[in-house]
Short mmCIF file of C-alpha atoms and ligand atoms in Angstrom, two decimals:
data_model
loop_
_atom_site.label_atom_id
_atom_site.label_comp_id
_atom_site.label_asym_id
_atom_site.label_seq_id
_atom_site.Cartn_x
_atom_site.Cartn_y
_atom_site.Cartn_z
CA UNK A 272 0.15 0.02 0.05
CA UNK A 273 1.64 3.27 -0.97
CA UNK A 274 0.29 5.39 1.87
CA UNK A 275 2.34 3.26 4.16
CA UNK A 276 5.97 4.90 4.70
CA UNK A 277 7.35 1.81 6.69
CA UNK A 278 6.34 -1.85 6.75
CA UNK A 279 7.92 -4.48 8.54
CA UNK A 280 7.11 -7.85 9.16
CA UNK A 281 8.29 -10.63 11.52
CA UNK A 282 11.55 -8.61 12.65
CA UNK A 283 13.68 -10.86 15.04
CA UNK A 284 16.91 -9.89 16.31
CA UNK A 285 19.55 -11.87 18.88
CA UNK A 286 22.72 -10.85 20.24
CA UNK A 287 25.54 -13.11 21.50
CA UNK A 288 27.00 -12.33 24.85
CA UNK A 289 29.70 -15.25 24.76
CA UNK A 290 27.25 -18.38 24.87
CA UNK A 291 24.26 -16.11 26.18
CA UNK A 292 21.78 -15.38 23.74
CA UNK A 293 19.82 -12.08 23.93
CA UNK A 294 16.35 -11.85 22.14
CA UNK A 295 16.37 -8.20 21.48
CA UNK A 296 13.45 -8.30 19.06
CA UNK A 297 11.25 -11.31 18.93
CA UNK A 298 8.89 -10.85 15.89
CA UNK A 299 7.73 -7.29 15.70
CA UNK A 300 4.99 -6.46 12.86
CA UNK A 301 4.97 -2.73 12.19
CA UNK A 302 3.50 -0.36 9.97
CA UNK A 303 3.50 3.67 9.98
CA UNK A 304 1.66 5.84 7.57
CA UNK A 305 3.20 8.63 5.65
CA UNK A 306 3.03 11.37 7.43
CA UNK A 307 2.07 9.86 10.84
CA UNK A 308 3.60 10.07 14.23
CA UNK A 309 4.46 7.21 16.00
CA UNK A 310 5.87 6.81 19.35
CA UNK A 311 7.61 3.23 20.78
CA UNK A 312 7.93 3.62 24.76
CA UNK A 313 9.21 0.98 26.73
CA UNK A 314 11.91 0.36 29.82
CA UNK A 315 15.82 0.14 29.05
CA UNK A 316 16.54 -2.89 27.36
CA UNK A 317 13.28 -3.50 25.97
CA UNK A 318 14.62 -3.45 22.58
CA UNK A 319 13.72 0.04 21.28
CA UNK A 320 16.93 0.83 19.82
CA UNK A 321 17.36 -2.51 18.11
CA UNK A 322 14.07 -2.20 16.45
CA UNK A 323 14.66 1.50 15.57
CA UNK A 324 17.87 0.87 13.84
CA UNK A 325 16.52 -2.20 12.06
CA UNK A 326 13.62 -0.11 10.69
CA UNK A 327 16.02 2.57 9.95
CA UNK A 328 18.55 0.48 7.72
CA UNK A 329 21.28 0.42 10.24
CA UNK A 330 21.07 -3.19 11.48
CA UNK A 331 20.33 -5.99 9.31
CA UNK A 332 17.58 -8.41 11.06
CA UNK A 333 18.21 -11.96 11.63
CA UNK A 334 14.79 -12.49 10.42
CA UNK A 335 11.74 -10.50 8.44
CA UNK A 336 11.91 -7.47 6.22
CA UNK A 337 11.58 -3.91 6.11
CA UNK A 338 10.01 -1.83 3.33
CA UNK A 339 10.91 1.70 3.36
CA UNK A 340 9.33 3.94 0.90
CA UNK A 341 8.51 1.08 -1.24
CA UNK A 342 12.22 -0.67 -1.12
CA UNK A 343 12.64 -3.56 0.71
CA UNK A 344 15.91 -2.42 2.14
CA UNK A 345 17.59 -5.45 3.51
CA UNK A 346 17.53 -7.13 -0.21
CA UNK A 347 19.45 -4.18 -1.31
CA UNK A 348 23.35 -4.05 -1.37
CA UNK A 349 24.98 -2.39 1.39
CA UNK A 350 25.92 0.57 -0.88
CA UNK A 351 22.56 1.03 -2.20
CA UNK A 352 21.24 0.84 1.25
CA UNK A 353 23.55 3.58 2.26
CA UNK A 354 22.17 5.74 -0.50
CA UNK A 355 18.40 5.10 0.51
CA UNK A 356 19.55 5.95 4.16
CA UNK A 357 21.23 9.32 3.00
CA UNK A 358 18.52 10.14 0.85
CA UNK A 359 15.00 9.21 2.54
CA UNK A 360 15.73 9.07 6.17
CA UNK A 361 16.92 11.41 9.06
CA UNK A 362 18.01 10.16 12.30
CA UNK A 363 18.41 11.80 15.77
CA UNK A 364 20.22 10.37 18.72
CA UNK A 365 20.25 10.74 22.15
CA UNK A 366 23.95 12.36 22.37
CA UNK A 367 23.59 14.51 19.23
CA UNK A 368 26.73 13.10 17.43
CA UNK A 369 27.69 16.35 16.07
CA UNK A 370 31.35 16.69 14.87
CA UNK A 371 33.29 19.00 17.58
CA UNK A 372 35.41 20.58 15.28
CA UNK A 373 32.82 21.87 12.88
CA UNK A 374 30.30 24.85 13.23
CA UNK A 375 26.53 24.56 13.60
CA UNK A 376 26.34 25.31 10.08
CA UNK A 377 29.17 23.06 8.66
CA UNK A 378 27.32 19.90 11.01
CA UNK A 379 24.18 20.73 9.03
CA UNK A 380 25.56 20.79 5.88
CA UNK A 381 27.68 17.44 6.03
CA UNK A 382 24.84 15.06 4.62
CA UNK A 383 24.29 17.10 1.74
CA UNK A 384 27.98 17.15 0.91
CA UNK A 385 28.06 13.46 0.57
CA UNK A 386 25.50 13.66 -2.70
CA UNK A 387 27.56 13.55 -5.80
CA UNK A 388 25.70 16.48 -7.04
CA UNK A 389 25.78 18.46 -4.28
CA UNK A 390 26.29 22.38 -4.72
CA UNK A 391 27.99 23.87 -1.69
CA UNK A 392 26.67 27.15 -1.86
CA UNK A 393 22.97 25.76 -2.02
CA UNK A 394 23.77 23.31 0.90
CA UNK A 395 25.07 26.40 3.03
CA UNK A 396 21.97 28.21 2.31
CA UNK A 397 19.74 25.38 3.19
CA UNK A 398 21.68 24.70 6.16
CA UNK A 399 21.19 28.44 7.27
CA UNK A 400 17.76 28.32 6.74
CA UNK A 401 17.01 25.15 8.84
CA UNK A 402 18.92 26.67 11.46
CA UNK A 403 16.77 29.53 11.36
CA UNK A 404 13.86 27.18 11.39
CA UNK A 405 15.27 25.44 14.78
CA UNK A 406 15.78 28.96 16.12
CA UNK A 407 19.45 28.98 15.93
CA UNK A 408 20.22 31.88 13.47
CA UNK A 409 22.43 33.45 16.25
CA UNK A 410 24.63 29.96 16.42
CA UNK A 411 25.71 29.11 12.82
CA UNK A 412 29.46 29.84 13.60
CA UNK A 413 29.31 28.17 17.06
CA UNK A 414 31.12 24.81 17.64
CA UNK A 415 28.97 22.14 19.66
CA UNK A 416 31.21 22.76 22.64
CA UNK A 417 29.90 26.39 22.74
CA UNK A 418 26.44 25.21 22.66
CA UNK A 419 23.95 24.12 25.32
CA UNK A 420 22.85 20.20 25.08
CA UNK A 421 19.18 21.69 23.77
CA UNK A 422 20.92 23.87 21.15
CA UNK A 423 23.29 20.91 20.00
CA UNK A 424 19.84 18.65 19.44
CA UNK A 425 18.45 21.56 17.51
CA UNK A 426 21.51 21.80 15.26
CA UNK A 427 20.66 17.66 14.98
CA UNK A 428 17.55 18.27 14.23
CA UNK A 429 18.38 20.61 11.43
CA UNK A 430 21.27 18.20 10.18
CA UNK A 431 18.44 15.40 9.97
CA UNK A 432 16.42 17.63 7.46
CA UNK A 433 19.17 18.75 5.25
CA UNK A 434 18.39 16.15 2.47
CA UNK A 435 14.67 16.60 2.71
CA UNK A 436 13.86 13.21 4.21
CA UNK A 437 10.59 11.41 3.97
CA UNK A 438 11.04 9.88 7.74
CA UNK A 439 12.81 10.79 10.80
CA UNK A 440 13.72 8.15 13.32
CA UNK A 441 14.49 9.46 16.96
CA UNK A 442 16.25 7.25 19.58
CA UNK A 443 15.61 8.80 22.86
CA UNK A 444 15.80 12.30 21.49
CA UNK A 445 15.50 14.01 24.64
CA UNK A 446 17.16 11.63 26.94
CA UNK A 447 19.85 14.20 27.76
CA UNK A 448 17.73 17.08 28.29
CA UNK A 449 15.48 18.69 31.10
CA UNK A 450 11.85 18.92 30.75
CA UNK A 451 11.50 22.39 29.55
CA UNK A 452 14.17 21.65 26.91
CA UNK A 453 12.45 18.24 26.27
CA UNK A 454 9.18 19.83 25.59
CA UNK A 455 10.95 22.40 23.27
CA UNK A 456 12.15 19.67 21.21
CA UNK A 457 8.94 17.45 21.27
CA UNK A 458 6.98 20.70 19.82
CA UNK A 459 9.77 21.51 17.28
CA UNK A 460 9.63 17.62 16.00
CA UNK A 461 5.88 17.39 16.04
CA UNK A 462 5.50 21.01 14.28
CA UNK A 463 8.08 20.07 11.65
CA UNK A 464 6.05 16.76 11.17
CA UNK A 465 2.92 18.16 10.68
CA UNK A 466 4.07 21.23 8.51
CA UNK A 467 6.09 19.09 5.81
CA UNK A 468 3.91 15.92 6.21
CA UNK A 469 7.14 14.37 7.56
CA UNK A 470 6.70 10.81 9.16
CA UNK A 471 8.14 10.49 12.47
CA UNK A 472 9.21 7.20 14.48
CA UNK A 473 10.08 8.27 18.07
CA UNK A 474 11.55 5.48 20.64
CA UNK A 475 11.60 6.48 24.34
CA UNK A 476 11.63 5.42 27.96
CA UNK A 477 9.66 8.34 28.74
CA UNK A 478 6.11 8.24 27.98
CA UNK A 479 5.07 11.72 28.99
CA UNK A 480 5.18 13.29 25.42
CA UNK A 481 3.52 10.21 23.93
CA UNK A 482 0.06 11.77 23.92
CA UNK A 483 1.07 14.51 21.35
CA UNK A 484 1.86 11.70 18.63
CA UNK A 485 -0.47 10.20 16.39
CA UNK A 486 -0.21 6.54 17.69
CA UNK A 487 1.76 5.18 20.50
CA UNK A 488 2.91 1.54 20.62
CA UNK A 489 4.55 -0.28 24.06
CA UNK A 490 7.72 -2.62 23.80
CA UNK A 491 8.43 -5.17 26.42
CA UNK A 492 11.23 -7.87 26.32
CA UNK A 493 11.64 -7.61 22.69
CA UNK A 494 8.15 -7.63 22.03
CA UNK A 495 5.30 -4.85 20.75
CA UNK A 496 2.48 -4.74 23.24
P1 LIG B 655 16.84 -0.18 24.51
O1 LIG B 655 16.82 0.63 23.38
O2 LIG B 655 15.16 -0.54 24.62
O3 LIG B 655 17.00 0.06 25.81
P2 LIG B 655 18.36 -2.08 23.13
O4 LIG B 655 17.45 -2.40 22.00
O5 LIG B 655 19.38 -1.19 23.19
O6 LIG B 655 16.96 -1.70 24.57
O7 LIG B 655 18.58 -3.75 23.67
C1 LIG B 655 17.83 -4.79 23.79
C2 LIG B 655 18.61 -5.70 24.52
O8 LIG B 655 19.67 -6.34 23.64
C3 LIG B 655 19.49 -5.25 25.82
O9 LIG B 655 19.24 -6.67 26.65
C4 LIG B 655 20.81 -5.15 25.45
O10 LIG B 655 21.80 -5.38 26.39
C5 LIG B 655 21.02 -6.12 24.11
N1 LIG B 655 21.79 -5.86 22.85
C6 LIG B 655 21.33 -4.65 22.20
N2 LIG B 655 22.59 -4.17 21.36
C7 LIG B 655 23.66 -5.29 21.69
C8 LIG B 655 24.71 -5.55 20.93
N3 LIG B 655 25.29 -5.14 20.16
N4 LIG B 655 25.46 -6.85 21.61
C9 LIG B 655 24.74 -7.21 22.63
N5 LIG B 655 23.70 -6.96 23.17
C10 LIG B 655 23.21 -6.18 22.78
#
């Protein structure tokens, strides 16, 4: 169905710690509609990050398939899957993962510069526009070490949007922020999702903001509930 951005069937993933097998995801079926915001909440160790990484094309499941924007992503070569990730998805991490030696504007531009046909001037202009959108016009030339956690996460959000993704995956996006900054980050994410018809998938152990999403699922011991 083409109104689905993500469709995943019977996802399973185990890890081995010596001889011990850890079943992190135990058979997840999941769909996310175009433009929908979905929260997946559960305690630490429930399998949230593993599930999100599988959906976003970062972690090959042991079993099951993920269809993202019409592409069966784990049937593609690693190279083709990397291209799809760069063009169709954005990803937000708990600890921002900005490059410390680059300015805010340079960090935001980076994913655009990976594109073979990228025009640097256009990428810079777009980075500045996105930083304005997240309220950071005054921080274009600041490095991550000169910004607060909330500001760094805003830079990461701007970076995630530079290639105009269809879906944004967020792993504990406010896990390192206080409640005021957390609220501001979620308002920004939901606002951007609504404004641009951007599909949003958030995993978090904090259920507090889940009511603002279109839909919420729980996960416990590797099973969606
Ligand atoms: P959550 O995001 O809900 O905290 P995770 O998906 O990170 O949960 O982890 C689920 C389970 O899988 C945990 O028991 C965790 O220790 C284990 N796990 C996750 N990644 C790995 C890995 N790379 N190697 C071994 N075990 C892992």
